């Protein structure tokens, strides 16, 4: 198998460090393992899409997914792991999105939100992260489906995406996630795993990420377990930069072209950090438009903001550490959002009294109110962060902010019931709706934010040392290399290399 020549020089890092520490292989590492994958894929008639195809699905023949249930464990659904689906799984020309008006947000700046619940199998965009971490390991012969179990540490959606990807790629997957995550996540996993033991519940909830790492480190002692840690797999960054970044650029261009205001600029991208894969799309937007990158976390666990800690319920955004794949030195603003706001606005968006209030008092259209049902907790968090950013930076009607709805409200009925019982005595009224909107949207200010200086960025970057060097054993030179933007530019050059490797891998599968 031949591949395009590719420089492995990154700030003095050895090729071995790139492969073993960062998941960055640009050639075949183990031919025997690769041959096993080729055989398995040929037996199960599996074809891999390239990252270029997922970034621009017009390059994918529509016949591949014709008649395939988007939520089925069918390998053809790999060709739906992109932003260009509608809820039924049909291909669309532009990613589905909604523009939030001033009547809802209180700011003049348009806030554009792309929907992540259009992704296949798990109705969340984290299946893209799972694909991006797994496939480079397969096509380089590092992961062998005949002897490895794929272990997916997560706070929910990434583990579900990993189980889906594992299953349709002929491998056994193991989900590792906190026991306190939403019941809907576990209900889905129960239906998809090969064995109940493949769901590993770790102590705590959303911000208990170290406990996930501890469980994976123990599992890694078994050579049959292959840990695909989204927080330090650089394929996660590469995939989102190439695929999500391109999709959001297209979304913005479509909105601008169809707007009466021809002076629009893409001012900011807001993203809860989580594993820091999605926020790589902000790096892409900054490269193209000069867009500011806004990193978001929970106010109850202000890690970047105050080097703090705590528990929160904005499920899907992690915390109490800075991911290895987070390009901290490219961050412009840090914002903290309270889980009280996300919990209670979720109730407002998904109950009759809340919808009635938005229709009659805010004057929102039925279409917009229906769209809000597709906002999960982190989506609401991202939108609040966009509003706060617009206020902090004095953005006006020409300044567009863009963000994503990672998943939809359909993943949180069990959490909604808890909020209704705990805070509203199971009776959410029109008065409650007015109070929730007034507190969590009408009163949004610019507190708990940093307009980052270089000193702020270095402080946040340095905080990652304790997780990655002291706890997880990452070599200091690998950790430090990430401080330079030249490192990140080099990381992204792996995408066309991997695409060539995917093409050659598919050819070998077809030749079996």
Coordinates of C-alpha atoms in Angstrom, one line a residue:
X1 CA 0.0 0.0 0.0
X2 CA 1.5 3.3 -1.0
X3 CA 0.6 6.8 0.3
X4 CA 1.3 10.3 -0.5
X5 CA 4.5 11.7 0.8
X6 CA 3.9 13.6 4.0
X7 CA 6.2 15.4 6.3
X8 CA 6.1 14.1 9.9
X9 CA 8.1 17.0 11.3
X10 CA 6.2 18.8 14.0
X11 CA 8.2 21.0 16.4
X12 CA 10.8 18.2 16.7
X13 CA 8.3 15.5 17.5
X14 CA 9.3 12.0 16.4
X15 CA 7.0 10.0 14.0
X16 CA 6.5 7.5 16.9
X17 CA 5.2 10.3 19.1
X18 CA 2.8 11.4 16.4
X19 CA 1.5 7.9 16.0
X20 CA 1.4 6.6 19.5
X21 CA 0.5 9.8 21.4
X22 CA -1.6 11.7 19.0
X23 CA -3.1 9.0 16.7
X24 CA -1.5 10.5 13.7
X25 CA -0.2 7.9 11.3
X26 CA 0.4 8.8 7.6
X27 CA 1.4 5.2 6.5
X28 CA 0.6 1.6 7.4
X29 CA 1.9 0.7 10.8
X30 CA 0.9 -3.0 10.9
X31 CA 0.3 -4.7 7.5
X32 CA -1.1 -7.9 9.2
X33 CA -3.7 -5.9 11.1
X34 CA -4.6 -4.0 8.0
X35 CA -5.1 -7.2 6.0
X36 CA -7.5 -8.4 8.7
X37 CA -9.5 -5.2 8.4
X38 CA -9.6 -5.5 4.6
X39 CA -10.9 -9.1 4.9
X40 CA -13.5 -8.1 7.5
X41 CA -14.7 -5.2 5.4
X42 CA -14.8 -7.3 2.2
X43 CA -16.9 -9.9 4.0
X44 CA -19.4 -7.3 5.2
X45 CA -19.3 -5.2 2.1
X46 CA -18.1 -2.1 3.9
X47 CA -16.9 1.0 2.0
X48 CA -15.5 4.0 3.8
X49 CA -16.3 7.6 2.7
X50 CA -13.4 10.1 2.6
X51 CA -13.4 13.2 4.7
X52 CA -13.6 15.3 1.5
X53 CA -16.9 13.5 0.7
X54 CA -18.3 14.2 4.2
X55 CA -17.3 17.8 3.9
X56 CA -19.0 18.0 0.5
X57 CA -21.7 15.3 0.2
X58 CA -22.4 16.3 -3.4
X59 CA -19.4 14.0 -4.2
X60 CA -21.4 11.0 -2.7
X61 CA -23.7 9.2 -5.2
X62 CA -27.2 9.4 -3.8
X63 CA -27.8 5.8 -4.7
X64 CA -25.5 4.6 -1.8
X65 CA -28.0 5.5 0.9
X66 CA -31.2 5.2 -1.2
X67 CA -33.8 3.1 0.8
X68 CA -31.5 2.8 3.8
X69 CA -33.0 3.5 7.2
X70 CA -30.9 6.4 8.6
X71 CA -31.0 4.9 12.1
X72 CA -30.2 1.3 11.1
X73 CA -26.8 -0.4 11.8
X74 CA -26.0 -0.4 8.1
X75 CA -22.5 0.5 6.8
X76 CA -24.0 2.6 4.1
X77 CA -25.1 5.1 6.8
X78 CA -21.4 6.1 7.0
X79 CA -22.1 8.1 3.9
X80 CA -24.6 10.1 6.0
X81 CA -22.1 11.1 8.7
X82 CA -22.3 14.7 7.6
X83 CA -24.3 17.9 8.1
X84 CA -26.4 17.6 4.9
X85 CA -29.3 15.5 6.1
X86 CA -32.9 16.3 6.9
X87 CA -34.7 14.5 9.8
X88 CA -35.7 11.7 7.5
X89 CA -32.1 11.1 6.3
X90 CA -32.6 12.7 2.9
X91 CA -29.7 14.6 1.3
X92 CA -30.2 18.4 1.4
X93 CA -28.3 21.1 -0.5
X94 CA -27.5 23.2 2.6
X95 CA -27.3 22.0 6.2
X96 CA -30.5 22.5 8.1
X97 CA -30.3 25.6 10.3
X98 CA -32.4 28.2 12.0
X99 CA -31.8 31.9 12.5
X100 CA -32.8 33.2 15.9
X101 CA -34.4 36.7 15.8
X102 CA -34.0 39.6 18.2
X103 CA -37.5 38.9 19.6
X104 CA -36.0 35.7 21.2
X105 CA -32.4 36.6 21.8
X106 CA -32.7 40.3 22.7
X107 CA -29.7 41.2 20.5
X108 CA -29.6 42.7 17.0
X109 CA -27.1 40.2 15.7
X110 CA -28.5 37.2 13.9
X111 CA -27.6 33.9 15.6
X112 CA -27.5 31.0 13.2
X113 CA -27.8 27.4 14.6
X114 CA -27.1 24.3 12.6
X115 CA -28.9 21.1 13.6
X116 CA -26.9 18.1 14.8
X117 CA -29.8 15.8 15.3
X118 CA -29.9 15.1 11.6
X119 CA -26.9 12.8 11.9
X120 CA -27.6 9.1 11.4
X121 CA -28.0 6.4 14.0
X122 CA -27.6 8.5 17.2
X123 CA -29.3 11.8 16.1
X124 CA -26.3 13.7 17.3
X125 CA -23.2 15.0 15.5
X126 CA -20.8 13.0 17.8
X127 CA -21.0 10.1 15.3
X128 CA -18.7 12.3 13.2
X129 CA -16.2 12.5 16.0
X130 CA -16.3 8.7 16.4
X131 CA -15.7 8.2 12.7
X132 CA -12.9 10.7 12.7
X133 CA -11.1 9.0 15.6
X134 CA -11.7 5.4 14.5
X135 CA -11.0 5.3 10.7
X136 CA -7.4 6.7 10.8
X137 CA -6.6 3.9 13.3
X138 CA -8.1 1.3 10.9
X139 CA -6.6 2.4 7.6
X140 CA -3.1 2.6 9.2
X141 CA -3.3 -0.9 10.7
X142 CA -3.3 0.2 14.3
X143 CA -6.7 -1.1 15.1
X144 CA -7.4 -4.8 14.2
X145 CA -11.1 -5.7 14.3
X146 CA -10.3 -9.4 14.7
X147 CA -8.5 -8.9 18.1
X148 CA -9.4 -5.4 19.4
X149 CA -12.4 -4.1 21.2
X150 CA -12.9 -0.4 20.6
X151 CA -13.3 1.5 23.9
X152 CA -15.2 4.8 23.7
X153 CA -14.8 7.1 26.8
X154 CA -17.5 9.8 26.8
X155 CA -20.2 11.7 28.6
X156 CA -22.8 10.1 26.3
X157 CA -23.1 11.0 22.7
X158 CA -19.5 10.1 21.6
X159 CA -19.9 6.7 23.2
X160 CA -23.1 6.1 21.4
X161 CA -21.5 7.2 18.1
X162 CA -18.5 4.9 18.8
X163 CA -20.8 1.9 19.4
X164 CA -22.6 2.7 16.2
X165 CA -19.4 3.0 14.2
X166 CA -17.9 -0.1 15.8
X167 CA -20.9 -2.2 15.0
X168 CA -21.2 -1.3 11.4
X169 CA -17.5 -1.6 10.9
X170 CA -17.5 -5.2 12.1
X171 CA -16.0 -4.5 15.5
X172 CA -17.0 -4.9 19.2
X173 CA -17.4 -1.6 21.0
X174 CA -17.4 -0.7 24.7
X175 CA -19.1 2.5 25.9
X176 CA -17.6 4.1 29.0
X177 CA -19.7 6.9 30.5
X178 CA -20.8 8.4 33.8
X179 CA -23.7 6.6 35.5
X180 CA -25.6 9.9 36.0
X181 CA -26.1 10.7 32.3
X182 CA -29.6 10.9 30.8
X183 CA -31.6 7.6 30.8
X184 CA -32.2 8.0 27.1
X185 CA -28.5 7.5 26.4
X186 CA -28.5 4.2 28.2
X187 CA -31.7 3.1 26.6
X188 CA -30.1 3.6 23.2
X189 CA -26.9 1.8 24.3
X190 CA -28.9 -1.2 25.6
X191 CA -30.3 -1.8 22.1
X192 CA -26.9 -1.4 20.3
X193 CA -24.2 -3.1 22.3
X194 CA -23.2 -6.7 21.7
X195 CA -23.4 -7.5 25.4
X196 CA -24.6 -5.6 28.5
X197 CA -21.1 -5.7 29.9
X198 CA -20.1 -3.5 27.0
X199 CA -21.6 -0.5 28.9
X200 CA -19.2 0.6 31.6
X201 CA -20.8 3.1 34.1
X202 CA -18.3 5.3 35.9
X203 CA -19.0 7.3 39.1
X204 CA -20.6 10.8 38.8
X205 CA -22.1 12.8 36.1
X206 CA -21.2 15.3 33.3
X207 CA -18.0 16.8 34.9
X208 CA -16.5 13.5 36.1
X209 CA -14.2 13.0 33.2
X210 CA -11.2 11.9 35.1
X211 CA -13.2 8.9 36.4
X212 CA -13.7 7.9 32.8
X213 CA -10.0 8.2 32.1
X214 CA -9.2 6.1 35.2
X215 CA -11.6 3.3 34.0
X216 CA -10.0 3.4 30.5
X217 CA -6.5 3.3 31.9
X218 CA -7.4 0.1 33.8
X219 CA -9.0 -1.4 30.7
X220 CA -5.9 -0.5 28.6
X221 CA -3.9 -3.0 30.6
X222 CA -5.7 -5.7 28.5
X223 CA -4.0 -5.5 25.0
X224 CA -7.3 -6.5 23.5
X225 CA -8.8 -3.2 24.4
X226 CA -8.0 -0.2 22.1
X227 CA -8.9 3.1 23.8
X228 CA -10.2 5.8 21.4
X229 CA -10.2 8.8 23.7
X230 CA -11.9 11.7 21.9
X231 CA -10.2 14.1 24.3
X232 CA -6.7 13.3 22.9
X233 CA -7.4 11.7 19.5
X234 CA -6.4 14.3 17.0
X235 CA -8.5 12.8 14.3
X236 CA -11.4 14.4 16.2
X237 CA -9.9 17.8 15.5
X238 CA -9.1 17.1 11.9
X239 CA -12.5 15.7 11.2
X240 CA -14.4 18.7 12.6
X241 CA -12.1 21.2 11.0
X242 CA -12.6 19.6 7.6
X243 CA -16.2 18.6 7.8
X244 CA -18.0 20.7 10.4
X245 CA -16.0 23.8 9.6
X246 CA -16.8 23.5 5.9
X247 CA -20.5 22.9 6.6
X248 CA -20.8 25.9 8.8
X249 CA -19.1 28.1 6.3
X250 CA -21.6 26.9 3.7
X251 CA -24.4 27.6 6.1
X252 CA -23.3 31.1 6.7
X253 CA -22.8 31.8 3.0
X254 CA -26.3 30.5 2.3
X255 CA -27.8 32.8 5.0
X256 CA -25.8 35.8 3.8
X257 CA -26.8 35.2 0.2
X258 CA -30.5 35.1 1.1
X259 CA -30.4 38.0 3.5
X260 CA -31.6 41.5 2.7
X261 CA -28.6 42.7 4.6
X262 CA -25.6 42.5 2.3
X263 CA -23.1 43.7 4.9
X264 CA -23.1 40.6 7.0
X265 CA -19.9 39.2 8.4
X266 CA -19.3 36.0 10.3
X267 CA -18.2 37.6 13.6
X268 CA -18.1 34.7 16.0
X269 CA -18.5 30.9 16.5
X270 CA -19.6 29.6 19.9
X271 CA -19.0 26.1 21.1
X272 CA -19.0 24.3 24.4
X273 CA -15.6 22.7 24.6
X274 CA -16.5 19.1 25.6
X275 CA -13.8 17.0 24.0
X276 CA -12.8 20.1 22.0
X277 CA -13.4 18.4 18.6
X278 CA -16.3 20.6 17.5
X279 CA -14.5 23.8 18.4
X280 CA -12.0 23.0 15.7
X281 CA -14.7 24.2 13.3
X282 CA -14.0 27.6 14.7
X283 CA -10.4 27.4 13.6
X284 CA -11.6 26.8 10.1
X285 CA -14.0 29.7 10.2
X286 CA -11.2 31.9 11.6
X287 CA -8.9 30.9 8.8
X288 CA -11.6 31.8 6.2
X289 CA -13.4 34.7 7.7
X290 CA -11.4 35.9 10.7
X291 CA -14.2 34.7 12.9
X292 CA -13.7 34.9 16.7
X293 CA -13.6 31.5 18.5
X294 CA -15.7 31.4 21.7
X295 CA -15.1 28.5 24.1
X296 CA -18.0 27.7 26.4
X297 CA -18.2 25.9 29.7
X298 CA -20.6 25.5 32.6
X299 CA -20.8 28.2 35.2
X300 CA -21.0 25.5 37.9
X301 CA -17.7 24.2 36.8
X302 CA -15.6 27.2 35.7
X303 CA -12.4 25.4 34.6
X304 CA -11.2 27.8 31.9
X305 CA -12.7 30.8 33.5
X306 CA -11.4 30.4 37.1
X307 CA -9.3 27.2 37.2
X308 CA -12.4 26.0 39.0
X309 CA -14.3 22.8 39.5
X310 CA -17.8 21.5 40.4
X311 CA -20.8 19.5 39.1
X312 CA -23.2 20.5 36.4
X313 CA -25.9 19.1 34.1
X314 CA -25.1 20.6 30.7
X315 CA -24.7 17.1 29.3
X316 CA -22.2 16.6 26.6
X317 CA -19.7 19.4 27.4
X318 CA -17.4 17.6 29.9
X319 CA -15.2 19.8 32.2
X320 CA -12.7 19.9 35.1
X321 CA -9.9 19.6 32.5
X322 CA -8.7 21.1 29.2
X323 CA -8.7 18.5 26.4
X324 CA -5.4 17.7 24.7
X325 CA -6.9 18.5 21.3
X326 CA -8.2 21.9 22.3
X327 CA -6.4 24.7 20.4
X328 CA -6.4 27.0 23.4
X329 CA -4.0 29.5 21.9
X330 CA -6.5 30.2 19.2
X331 CA -9.3 31.1 21.6
X332 CA -10.7 34.6 21.6
X333 CA -13.4 34.5 24.3
X334 CA -14.3 32.2 27.2
X335 CA -18.0 32.1 28.4
X336 CA -19.6 30.3 31.3
X337 CA -23.3 29.4 31.2
X338 CA -25.4 28.1 34.1
X339 CA -27.0 24.7 33.9
X340 CA -30.0 26.2 35.7
X341 CA -30.6 28.2 32.5
X342 CA -30.2 25.2 30.2
X343 CA -32.4 23.0 32.4
X344 CA -35.2 25.5 32.6
X345 CA -35.2 26.8 29.0
X346 CA -35.4 23.1 27.9
X347 CA -38.6 22.9 29.9
X348 CA -39.9 26.1 28.3
X349 CA -39.0 25.0 24.8
X350 CA -40.8 21.6 25.2
X351 CA -44.0 22.3 27.2
X352 CA -47.4 23.7 26.1
X353 CA -47.2 26.7 28.5
X354 CA -43.7 27.6 27.3
X355 CA -44.7 27.3 23.6
X356 CA -47.8 29.4 24.2
X357 CA -45.7 32.1 25.9
X358 CA -43.3 32.2 23.0
X359 CA -46.1 32.5 20.5
X360 CA -48.3 35.1 22.3
X361 CA -45.8 37.2 24.2
X362 CA -42.7 36.9 22.1
X363 CA -44.5 36.7 18.7
X364 CA -42.4 33.8 17.5
X365 CA -43.6 31.8 14.5
X366 CA -44.8 28.2 14.8
X367 CA -41.9 27.1 12.7
X368 CA -39.3 28.7 15.0
X369 CA -41.0 27.3 18.1
X370 CA -41.0 23.8 16.6
X371 CA -37.3 24.2 15.7
X372 CA -36.5 24.9 19.4
X373 CA -37.5 21.3 20.2
X374 CA -34.3 20.3 18.4
X375 CA -32.1 22.1 20.9
X376 CA -30.5 19.8 23.5
X377 CA -28.8 21.1 26.7
X378 CA -25.5 22.0 25.0
X379 CA -27.4 23.7 22.1
X380 CA -29.1 26.0 24.6
X381 CA -25.8 26.6 26.2
X382 CA -24.2 27.5 22.9
X383 CA -27.0 30.0 22.1
X384 CA -26.8 31.7 25.5
X385 CA -23.1 32.0 24.9
X386 CA -23.7 33.6 21.5
X387 CA -26.0 36.2 23.1
X388 CA -23.5 37.0 25.8
X389 CA -20.7 37.3 23.2
X390 CA -22.8 39.7 21.1
X391 CA -23.3 41.9 24.2
X392 CA -19.7 41.7 25.4
X393 CA -18.3 42.7 22.0
X394 CA -21.0 45.2 21.1
X395 CA -22.1 43.3 18.0
X396 CA -24.8 44.8 15.8
X397 CA -27.1 43.8 13.0
X398 CA -24.2 43.2 10.5
X399 CA -22.5 40.7 12.9
X400 CA -23.5 37.1 12.5
X401 CA -22.8 34.5 15.2
X402 CA -23.0 30.8 14.4
X403 CA -23.2 27.8 16.5
X404 CA -24.5 24.2 16.6
X405 CA -27.3 22.2 18.2
X406 CA -25.2 19.1 19.1
X407 CA -28.3 17.0 19.7
X408 CA -32.0 17.6 20.2
X409 CA -34.5 17.8 23.1
X410 CA -35.6 14.2 22.3
X411 CA -32.6 13.0 24.3
X412 CA -33.7 14.6 27.5
X413 CA -37.3 13.8 28.5
X414 CA -36.0 12.0 31.7
X415 CA -34.0 15.1 32.7
X416 CA -36.9 17.4 31.9
X417 CA -39.1 15.4 34.2
X418 CA -36.5 15.9 37.0
X419 CA -36.5 19.6 36.4
X420 CA -40.3 19.8 36.3
X421 CA -40.5 17.9 39.6
X422 CA -37.7 19.7 41.4
X423 CA -38.3 23.3 40.3
X424 CA -41.9 23.6 39.1
X425 CA -43.8 21.0 41.2
X426 CA -44.7 19.2 37.9
X427 CA -46.8 22.2 36.8
X428 CA -45.1 24.6 34.4
X429 CA -47.4 27.6 33.9
X430 CA -47.5 30.7 31.9
X431 CA -46.1 32.6 34.9
X432 CA -43.2 30.1 35.1
X433 CA -42.5 30.6 31.4
X434 CA -42.4 34.4 31.8
X435 CA -40.0 34.1 34.8
X436 CA -37.8 31.6 33.0
X437 CA -37.5 33.8 30.0
X438 CA -36.9 36.9 32.0
X439 CA -34.2 35.3 34.1
X440 CA -32.3 33.3 31.6
X441 CA -32.7 35.3 28.4
X442 CA -34.0 38.8 29.2
X443 CA -31.5 39.3 32.0
X444 CA -28.4 37.9 30.1
X445 CA -25.4 40.0 30.9
X446 CA -21.7 39.9 30.3
X447 CA -20.6 38.4 33.6
X448 CA -18.6 35.2 33.8
X449 CA -16.7 35.9 30.5
X450 CA -13.1 36.6 29.4
X451 CA -12.2 38.6 26.3
X452 CA -8.9 36.7 26.2
X453 CA -5.5 38.2 26.2
X454 CA -2.3 36.2 25.5
X455 CA -1.8 35.8 29.2
X456 CA -5.3 34.4 29.6
X457 CA -4.7 31.9 26.8
X458 CA -1.4 30.8 28.3
X459 CA -3.0 30.3 31.7
X460 CA -5.7 28.1 30.3
X461 CA -3.1 26.2 28.2
X462 CA -0.9 25.6 31.2
X463 CA -3.8 24.2 33.2
X464 CA -3.9 21.2 30.8
X465 CA -0.5 20.1 32.1
X466 CA -1.9 18.6 35.2
X467 CA -4.3 16.3 33.3
X468 CA -2.1 15.3 30.4
X469 CA 1.4 15.3 31.7
X470 CA 1.0 14.5 35.4
X471 CA -2.1 12.3 35.3
X472 CA -2.1 10.7 31.8
X473 CA 1.6 10.5 31.1
X474 CA 1.7 12.6 27.9
X475 CA 5.4 13.5 27.1
X476 CA 6.1 17.2 27.8
X477 CA 7.4 17.9 24.3
X478 CA 4.1 16.6 22.9
X479 CA 2.1 18.7 25.3
X480 CA 4.2 21.9 24.6
X481 CA 4.2 21.5 20.8
X482 CA 0.5 22.4 20.9
X483 CA 1.2 25.9 22.0
X484 CA 2.2 26.9 18.4
X485 CA -0.3 27.4 15.6
X486 CA 2.2 25.7 13.2
X487 CA 1.5 22.5 15.1
X488 CA -2.2 22.8 14.4
X489 CA -1.7 23.7 10.7
X490 CA 0.4 20.6 10.3
X491 CA -2.2 18.4 12.1
X492 CA -4.8 19.4 9.5
X493 CA -2.6 18.3 6.6
X494 CA -3.4 14.7 7.6
X495 CA -6.8 15.0 6.1
X496 CA -5.9 14.6 2.4
X497 CA -3.3 12.0 3.4
X498 CA -6.0 9.9 5.2
X499 CA -8.3 10.4 2.2
X500 CA -5.7 8.9 0.0
X501 CA -5.3 6.0 2.4
X502 CA -9.1 5.5 2.6
X503 CA -9.3 5.4 -1.2
X504 CA -6.5 2.8 -1.4
X505 CA -8.0 0.8 1.5
X506 CA -11.4 0.7 -0.3
X507 CA -9.6 -0.5 -3.5
X508 CA -8.0 -3.4 -1.5
X509 CA -11.4 -4.3 -0.1
X510 CA -13.0 -4.3 -3.5
X511 CA -10.3 -6.5 -4.9
X512 CA -10.9 -9.3 -2.3

